[in-house]
Amino acid sequence: MTRTIHLSLDINGRRHELDVEPRVTLLDALREELALTGTKKGCDQGQCGACTCHVDGKRVLSCLTLAAQVEGRQITTIEGLAAENGDLHPVQAAFIENDAFQCGYCTPGQIMSAVACIREGHAGSDEEIREYMSGNLCRCGAYNSIVAAVREAAEAVR
């Protein structure tokens, strides 16, 4: 018999109740239990950043975070970034404007990391953006466009 625990997770402003095994990661809870598939599973080892989301406003790698660890905290995924009326977040708009994606697989994690990078005050220069975005890998090599998008979004939110 598999043991489960009951969790109440606050995701994108909505409460979700679920029963999962204690070892279930936040990433798997989002994707497999709640059908929030915008957060991507890349390496599943905390190396690529594709699974980046926010917990209490700070970026986390959801593949390395147990779902049980975030109960009672505010979780934001890529699905919860745009305004309720559908207006894109400035970072999302800047990614589109700057063509900051090719295949798009890393894009949700890149965007979530970029939002945090700007919020943390680490978007003062291209070098600083590259440093604080270095945990997010892009196999397509869209880094120049990603940096341009983060720079543009940082200016827009100032």
Coordinates of N, CA and C in Angstrom, one line a residue:
M1 N 0.8 -1.2 0.0 CA 0.0 0.0 0.0 C 0.9 1.2 0.0
T2 N 0.6 2.2 -0.9 CA 1.4 3.4 -1.0 C 0.8 4.4 -0.1
R3 N 1.7 5.0 0.7 CA 1.3 6.1 1.6 C 1.2 7.4 0.9
T4 N 0.1 8.2 1.1 CA 0.0 9.5 0.5 C -0.2 10.5 1.6
I5 N 0.1 11.7 1.3 CA -0.2 12.9 2.2 C -1.1 13.8 1.5
H6 N -1.9 14.5 2.3 CA -2.9 15.5 1.7 C -2.2 16.9 1.7
L7 N -2.2 17.6 0.6 CA -1.6 18.9 0.5 C -2.6 19.9 0.0
S8 N -2.5 21.1 0.5 CA -3.3 22.3 0.0 C -2.2 23.2 -0.6
L9 N -2.2 23.4 -1.9 CA -1.2 24.2 -2.5 C -1.9 25.4 -3.1
D10 N -1.3 26.6 -2.8 CA -1.8 27.9 -3.4 C -1.0 28.2 -4.6
I11 N -1.6 28.0 -5.8 CA -0.9 28.1 -7.0 C -1.6 29.1 -7.9
N12 N -0.9 30.2 -8.3 CA -1.5 31.2 -9.2 C -2.8 31.8 -8.7
G13 N -2.8 32.0 -7.3 CA -4.0 32.6 -6.7 C -5.1 31.7 -6.5
R14 N -4.9 30.4 -6.7 CA -6.0 29.4 -6.5 C -5.5 28.3 -5.6
R15 N -6.4 27.8 -4.7 CA -6.1 26.7 -3.8 C -6.4 25.4 -4.5
H16 N -5.4 24.5 -4.4 CA -5.5 23.1 -5.0 C -5.3 22.1 -3.9
E17 N -6.3 21.2 -3.8 CA -6.2 20.1 -2.8 C -5.7 18.8 -3.6
L18 N -4.7 18.1 -3.1 CA -4.3 16.9 -3.7 C -3.7 15.9 -2.7
D19 N -3.7 14.7 -3.1 CA -3.1 13.6 -2.3 C -2.0 13.0 -3.1
V20 N -0.8 13.1 -2.6 CA 0.4 12.6 -3.3 C 1.3 11.8 -2.4
E21 N 2.2 11.1 -2.9 CA 3.2 10.4 -2.2 C 4.2 11.5 -1.6
P22 N 4.7 11.3 -0.4 CA 5.6 12.3 0.2 C 6.8 12.7 -0.7
R23 N 7.2 11.9 -1.5 CA 8.4 12.1 -2.4 C 8.1 12.9 -3.7
V24 N 6.9 13.2 -3.9 CA 6.5 13.9 -5.2 C 7.1 15.3 -5.2
T25 N 7.7 15.6 -6.3 CA 8.3 17.0 -6.4 C 7.2 18.0 -6.8
L26 N 7.5 19.2 -6.6 CA 6.6 20.3 -7.0 C 6.3 20.2 -8.5
L27 N 7.4 19.9 -9.3 CA 7.3 19.8 -10.7 C 6.3 18.7 -11.1
D28 N 6.4 17.6 -10.5 CA 5.5 16.5 -10.9 C 4.1 16.7 -10.4
A29 N 3.9 17.4 -9.2 CA 2.6 17.7 -8.8 C 1.9 18.7 -9.7
L30 N 2.7 19.7 -10.2 CA 2.2 20.7 -11.1 C 1.7 20.0 -12.4
R31 N 2.6 19.2 -13.0 CA 2.4 18.6 -14.3 C 1.4 17.4 -14.3
E32 N 1.7 16.5 -13.4 CA 1.0 15.2 -13.4 C -0.3 15.3 -12.6
E33 N -0.4 16.0 -11.5 CA -1.5 16.0 -10.7 C -2.5 17.2 -11.0
L34 N -1.9 18.3 -11.4 CA -2.8 19.5 -11.6 C -2.9 20.0 -13.1
A35 N -2.2 19.3 -14.0 CA -2.3 19.6 -15.4 C -1.8 21.0 -15.7
L36 N -0.9 21.5 -14.9 CA -0.2 22.8 -15.2 C 1.1 22.5 -15.9
T37 N 1.0 22.3 -17.2 CA 2.2 21.8 -17.9 C 3.1 22.8 -18.5
G38 N 2.8 24.1 -18.2 CA 3.7 25.2 -18.7 C 5.1 25.0 -18.1
T39 N 5.2 24.6 -16.8 CA 6.5 24.4 -16.2 C 7.1 23.1 -16.8
K40 N 8.3 23.2 -17.4 CA 8.8 22.1 -18.2 C 9.8 21.2 -17.4
K41 N 9.8 19.9 -17.7 CA 10.7 19.0 -17.1 C 11.9 18.8 -18.1
G42 N 13.0 19.3 -17.7 CA 14.2 19.3 -18.6 C 15.1 18.1 -18.2
C43 N 16.0 18.5 -17.3 CA 17.0 17.5 -16.9 C 16.5 16.7 -15.7
D44 N 15.6 17.2 -14.9 CA 15.1 16.6 -13.7 C 16.2 16.5 -12.6
Q45 N 17.2 17.3 -12.7 CA 18.4 17.2 -11.8 C 18.8 18.6 -11.3
G46 N 18.0 19.7 -11.6 CA 18.4 21.0 -11.2 C 19.5 21.7 -12.0
Q47 N 19.8 21.2 -13.2 CA 20.9 21.7 -13.9 C 20.5 22.7 -15.1
C48 N 19.2 22.6 -15.5 CA 18.9 23.3 -16.8 C 18.0 24.5 -16.6
G49 N 17.2 24.6 -15.5 CA 16.3 25.7 -15.2 C 15.0 25.7 -15.9
A50 N 14.7 24.7 -16.7 CA 13.4 24.6 -17.4 C 12.2 24.6 -16.5
C51 N 12.4 24.1 -15.2 CA 11.3 23.9 -14.3 C 11.2 25.1 -13.3
T52 N 11.9 26.2 -13.6 CA 11.8 27.4 -12.7 C 10.4 27.9 -12.5
C53 N 10.0 28.1 -11.2 CA 8.8 28.7 -10.9 C 9.1 29.6 -9.6
H54 N 8.1 30.3 -9.1 CA 8.3 31.1 -7.9 C 7.6 30.6 -6.7
V55 N 8.2 30.6 -5.6 CA 7.6 30.3 -4.3 C 7.9 31.5 -3.4
D56 N 6.8 32.1 -3.0 CA 6.8 33.3 -2.2 C 7.7 34.4 -2.9
G57 N 7.6 34.4 -4.2 CA 8.2 35.5 -5.0 C 9.7 35.2 -5.4
K58 N 10.2 34.1 -4.9 CA 11.6 33.7 -5.2 C 11.7 32.5 -6.1
R59 N 12.6 32.6 -7.0 CA 12.7 31.5 -8.0 C 13.2 30.2 -7.4
V60 N 12.6 29.1 -7.7 CA 13.0 27.8 -7.3 C 13.0 26.8 -8.4
L61 N 13.8 25.8 -8.3 CA 13.8 24.7 -9.3 C 12.8 23.7 -8.8
S62 N 11.7 23.6 -9.5 CA 10.6 22.8 -9.0 C 10.9 21.3 -9.0
C63 N 11.9 20.9 -9.8 CA 12.3 19.5 -9.9 C 13.1 19.0 -8.6
L64 N 13.6 20.0 -7.9 CA 14.4 19.7 -6.7 C 13.6 20.1 -5.4
T65 N 12.4 20.5 -5.6 CA 11.6 21.0 -4.4 C 10.4 20.0 -4.2
L66 N 10.3 19.4 -3.0 CA 9.2 18.5 -2.7 C 7.9 19.3 -2.6
A67 N 6.8 18.8 -3.2 CA 5.5 19.5 -3.1 C 5.2 19.8 -1.6
A68 N 5.5 18.9 -0.7 CA 5.2 19.1 0.7 C 5.9 20.2 1.3
Q69 N 7.0 20.6 0.7 CA 7.8 21.7 1.3 C 7.1 23.1 1.0
V70 N 6.2 23.2 0.1 CA 5.7 24.5 -0.3 C 4.2 24.6 0.1
E71 N 3.7 23.7 0.9 CA 2.4 23.9 1.4 C 2.3 25.1 2.2
G72 N 1.2 25.9 2.0 CA 1.1 27.2 2.7 C 1.8 28.3 2.2
R73 N 2.6 28.1 1.1 CA 3.3 29.2 0.5 C 2.7 29.6 -0.9
Q74 N 3.0 30.7 -1.4 CA 2.4 31.2 -2.6 C 3.3 30.7 -3.8
I75 N 2.7 29.9 -4.7 CA 3.4 29.4 -5.8 C 2.9 30.1 -7.1
T76 N 3.9 30.5 -7.9 CA 3.5 31.1 -9.2 C 4.2 30.3 -10.3
T77 N 3.4 29.9 -11.3 CA 4.0 29.2 -12.5 C 3.8 30.2 -13.7
I78 N 4.3 29.8 -14.8 CA 4.2 30.6 -16.0 C 2.7 30.8 -16.3
E79 N 1.8 29.9 -16.0 CA 0.4 30.1 -16.3 C -0.2 31.2 -15.5
G80 N 0.4 31.6 -14.3 CA -0.1 32.6 -13.5 C 0.6 34.0 -13.6
L81 N 1.4 34.1 -14.6 CA 2.2 35.3 -14.8 C 1.4 36.5 -15.4
A82 N 0.7 36.2 -16.4 CA -0.1 37.2 -17.2 C -1.2 37.7 -16.2
A83 N -1.7 38.9 -16.5 CA -2.8 39.5 -15.8 C -4.1 38.7 -16.0
E84 N -5.0 38.8 -15.1 CA -6.3 38.1 -15.3 C -7.0 38.5 -16.5
N85 N -6.9 39.7 -17.0 CA -7.5 40.1 -18.2 C -6.8 39.7 -19.5
G86 N -5.7 38.9 -19.3 CA -5.0 38.4 -20.5 C -3.8 39.2 -20.9
D87 N -3.6 40.4 -20.3 CA -2.4 41.2 -20.7 C -1.2 40.4 -20.2
L88 N -0.2 40.4 -21.1 CA 1.0 39.7 -20.8 C 1.8 40.5 -19.8
H89 N 2.6 39.7 -19.0 CA 3.6 40.3 -18.1 C 4.6 41.0 -19.0
P90 N 5.2 42.1 -18.6 CA 6.3 42.8 -19.4 C 7.4 41.9 -19.9
V91 N 7.8 40.9 -19.1 CA 8.8 40.0 -19.5 C 8.3 39.1 -20.7
Q92 N 7.1 38.6 -20.6 CA 6.5 37.8 -21.7 C 6.4 38.6 -22.9
A93 N 6.0 39.9 -22.8 CA 5.9 40.7 -24.0 C 7.3 41.0 -24.6
A94 N 8.3 41.2 -23.8 CA 9.6 41.5 -24.2 C 10.2 40.3 -24.9
F95 N 9.9 39.1 -24.4 CA 10.4 37.8 -25.1 C 9.8 37.7 -26.5
I96 N 8.6 38.1 -26.7 CA 8.0 38.0 -28.0 C 8.6 39.1 -28.9
E97 N 8.7 40.3 -28.4 CA 9.2 41.4 -29.1 C 10.6 41.2 -29.6
N98 N 11.4 40.5 -28.7 CA 12.8 40.3 -29.0 C 13.1 38.9 -29.6
D99 N 12.1 38.2 -30.0 CA 12.3 36.8 -30.5 C 13.3 36.0 -29.6
A100 N 13.0 36.0 -28.3 CA 13.9 35.4 -27.4 C 13.6 33.9 -27.1
F101 N 13.2 33.3 -28.2 CA 13.0 31.8 -28.1 C 13.1 31.3 -29.5
Q102 N 13.4 30.0 -29.6 CA 13.4 29.3 -30.8 C 12.4 28.1 -30.7
C103 N 12.9 27.0 -30.1 CA 12.0 25.9 -29.9 C 11.0 26.2 -28.9
G104 N 11.3 27.0 -27.9 CA 10.4 27.4 -26.8 C 10.3 26.5 -25.6
Y105 N 11.1 25.4 -25.6 CA 11.0 24.5 -24.5 C 11.5 25.2 -23.2
C106 N 12.6 25.9 -23.3 CA 13.1 26.5 -22.1 C 12.4 27.8 -21.7
T107 N 11.6 28.3 -22.6 CA 11.0 29.7 -22.4 C 10.3 29.9 -21.1
P108 N 9.4 29.0 -20.7 CA 8.7 29.3 -19.4 C 9.7 29.4 -18.2
G109 N 10.7 28.6 -18.2 CA 11.7 28.7 -17.1 C 12.5 30.0 -17.3
Q110 N 12.9 30.3 -18.5 CA 13.7 31.6 -18.8 C 12.8 32.8 -18.3
I111 N 11.6 32.8 -18.7 CA 10.7 33.9 -18.3 C 10.6 34.0 -16.8
M112 N 10.3 32.9 -16.1 CA 10.2 33.0 -14.7 C 11.5 33.4 -14.0
S113 N 12.6 33.0 -14.5 CA 13.9 33.4 -14.0 C 14.1 34.9 -14.2
A114 N 13.7 35.3 -15.4 CA 13.9 36.7 -15.8 C 13.1 37.7 -14.9
V115 N 11.9 37.3 -14.6 CA 11.0 38.1 -13.7 C 11.7 38.2 -12.4
A116 N 12.2 37.1 -11.8 CA 12.9 37.1 -10.6 C 14.2 37.9 -10.6
C117 N 14.9 37.8 -11.7 CA 16.2 38.5 -11.9 C 15.9 40.0 -11.8
I118 N 14.9 40.5 -12.5 CA 14.5 41.9 -12.5 C 14.1 42.3 -11.1
R119 N 13.2 41.5 -10.5 CA 12.7 41.8 -9.1 C 13.8 41.9 -8.1
E120 N 14.9 41.0 -8.3 CA 16.0 41.0 -7.4 C 17.0 42.1 -7.6
G121 N 16.8 42.9 -8.7 CA 17.6 44.0 -8.9 C 18.9 43.6 -9.7
H122 N 18.9 42.5 -10.4 CA 20.1 42.0 -11.1 C 20.0 42.2 -12.6
A123 N 19.4 43.3 -13.1 CA 19.3 43.5 -14.5 C 19.9 44.9 -14.9
G124 N 21.0 45.2 -14.2 CA 21.6 46.5 -14.4 C 22.5 46.6 -15.7
S125 N 23.0 45.5 -16.1 CA 23.8 45.4 -17.3 C 23.7 44.1 -18.0
D126 N 24.1 44.0 -19.2 CA 24.0 42.7 -19.9 C 24.8 41.6 -19.2
E127 N 26.0 42.0 -18.7 CA 26.8 41.1 -17.9 C 26.1 40.5 -16.7
E128 N 25.5 41.5 -16.0 CA 24.8 41.0 -14.8 C 23.6 40.1 -15.1
I129 N 22.9 40.5 -16.2 CA 21.7 39.6 -16.6 C 22.2 38.3 -17.0
R130 N 23.3 38.2 -17.7 CA 23.9 36.9 -18.1 C 24.3 36.1 -16.9
E131 N 24.9 36.7 -15.9 CA 25.3 36.0 -14.7 C 24.1 35.5 -13.9
Y132 N 23.1 36.3 -13.7 CA 21.9 35.9 -12.9 C 20.9 35.1 -13.6
M133 N 21.1 34.9 -15.0 CA 20.3 34.0 -15.8 C 21.0 32.8 -16.1
S134 N 22.2 32.6 -15.6 CA 23.1 31.5 -16.1 C 22.6 30.1 -15.6
G135 N 21.7 30.1 -14.7 CA 21.1 28.8 -14.3 C 20.1 28.3 -15.3
N136 N 19.7 29.0 -16.3 CA 18.7 28.6 -17.3 C 19.4 28.4 -18.6
L137 N 19.4 27.2 -19.1 CA 20.1 26.8 -20.3 C 19.1 26.9 -21.5
C138 N 19.6 27.3 -22.7 CA 18.9 27.3 -23.9 C 19.7 26.5 -24.9
R139 N 19.2 25.4 -25.3 CA 19.9 24.5 -26.3 C 19.9 25.2 -27.7
C140 N 19.0 26.1 -28.0 CA 19.0 26.7 -29.3 C 19.9 27.9 -29.4
G141 N 20.4 28.4 -28.2 CA 21.4 29.5 -28.2 C 20.8 30.8 -28.4
A142 N 19.6 31.1 -27.9 CA 18.9 32.4 -28.1 C 19.4 33.4 -27.0
Y143 N 20.5 33.2 -26.4 CA 21.0 34.0 -25.3 C 21.0 35.5 -25.6
N144 N 21.5 35.9 -26.7 CA 21.5 37.4 -27.0 C 20.1 38.0 -27.0
S145 N 19.2 37.3 -27.6 CA 17.8 37.8 -27.6 C 17.2 37.7 -26.2
I146 N 17.5 36.7 -25.4 CA 17.0 36.6 -24.0 C 17.5 37.8 -23.2
V147 N 18.8 38.1 -23.3 CA 19.4 39.2 -22.6 C 18.7 40.5 -23.0
A148 N 18.5 40.7 -24.3 CA 17.8 41.9 -24.8 C 16.4 42.0 -24.3
A149 N 15.7 40.9 -24.2 CA 14.4 40.9 -23.6 C 14.3 41.2 -22.2
V150 N 15.3 40.7 -21.4 CA 15.3 41.0 -20.0 C 15.7 42.5 -19.8
R151 N 16.6 43.0 -20.6 CA 17.0 44.4 -20.5 C 15.8 45.3 -20.8
E152 N 15.0 45.0 -21.8 CA 13.9 45.7 -22.2 C 12.8 45.7 -21.2
A153 N 12.5 44.5 -20.6 CA 11.5 44.4 -19.6 C 11.9 45.1 -18.3
A154 N 13.2 45.0 -18.0 CA 13.7 45.8 -16.8 C 13.4 47.3 -16.9
E155 N 13.7 47.8 -18.1 CA 13.4 49.2 -18.4 C 11.9 49.5 -18.3
A156 N 11.1 48.6 -18.8 CA 9.7 48.8 -18.8 C 9.0 48.8 -17.4
V157 N 9.6 48.1 -16.5 CA 9.0 48.0 -15.1 C 9.6 49.0 -14.2
R158 N 10.7 49.7 -14.6 CA 11.3 50.8 -13.8 C 10.4 52.0 -13.7

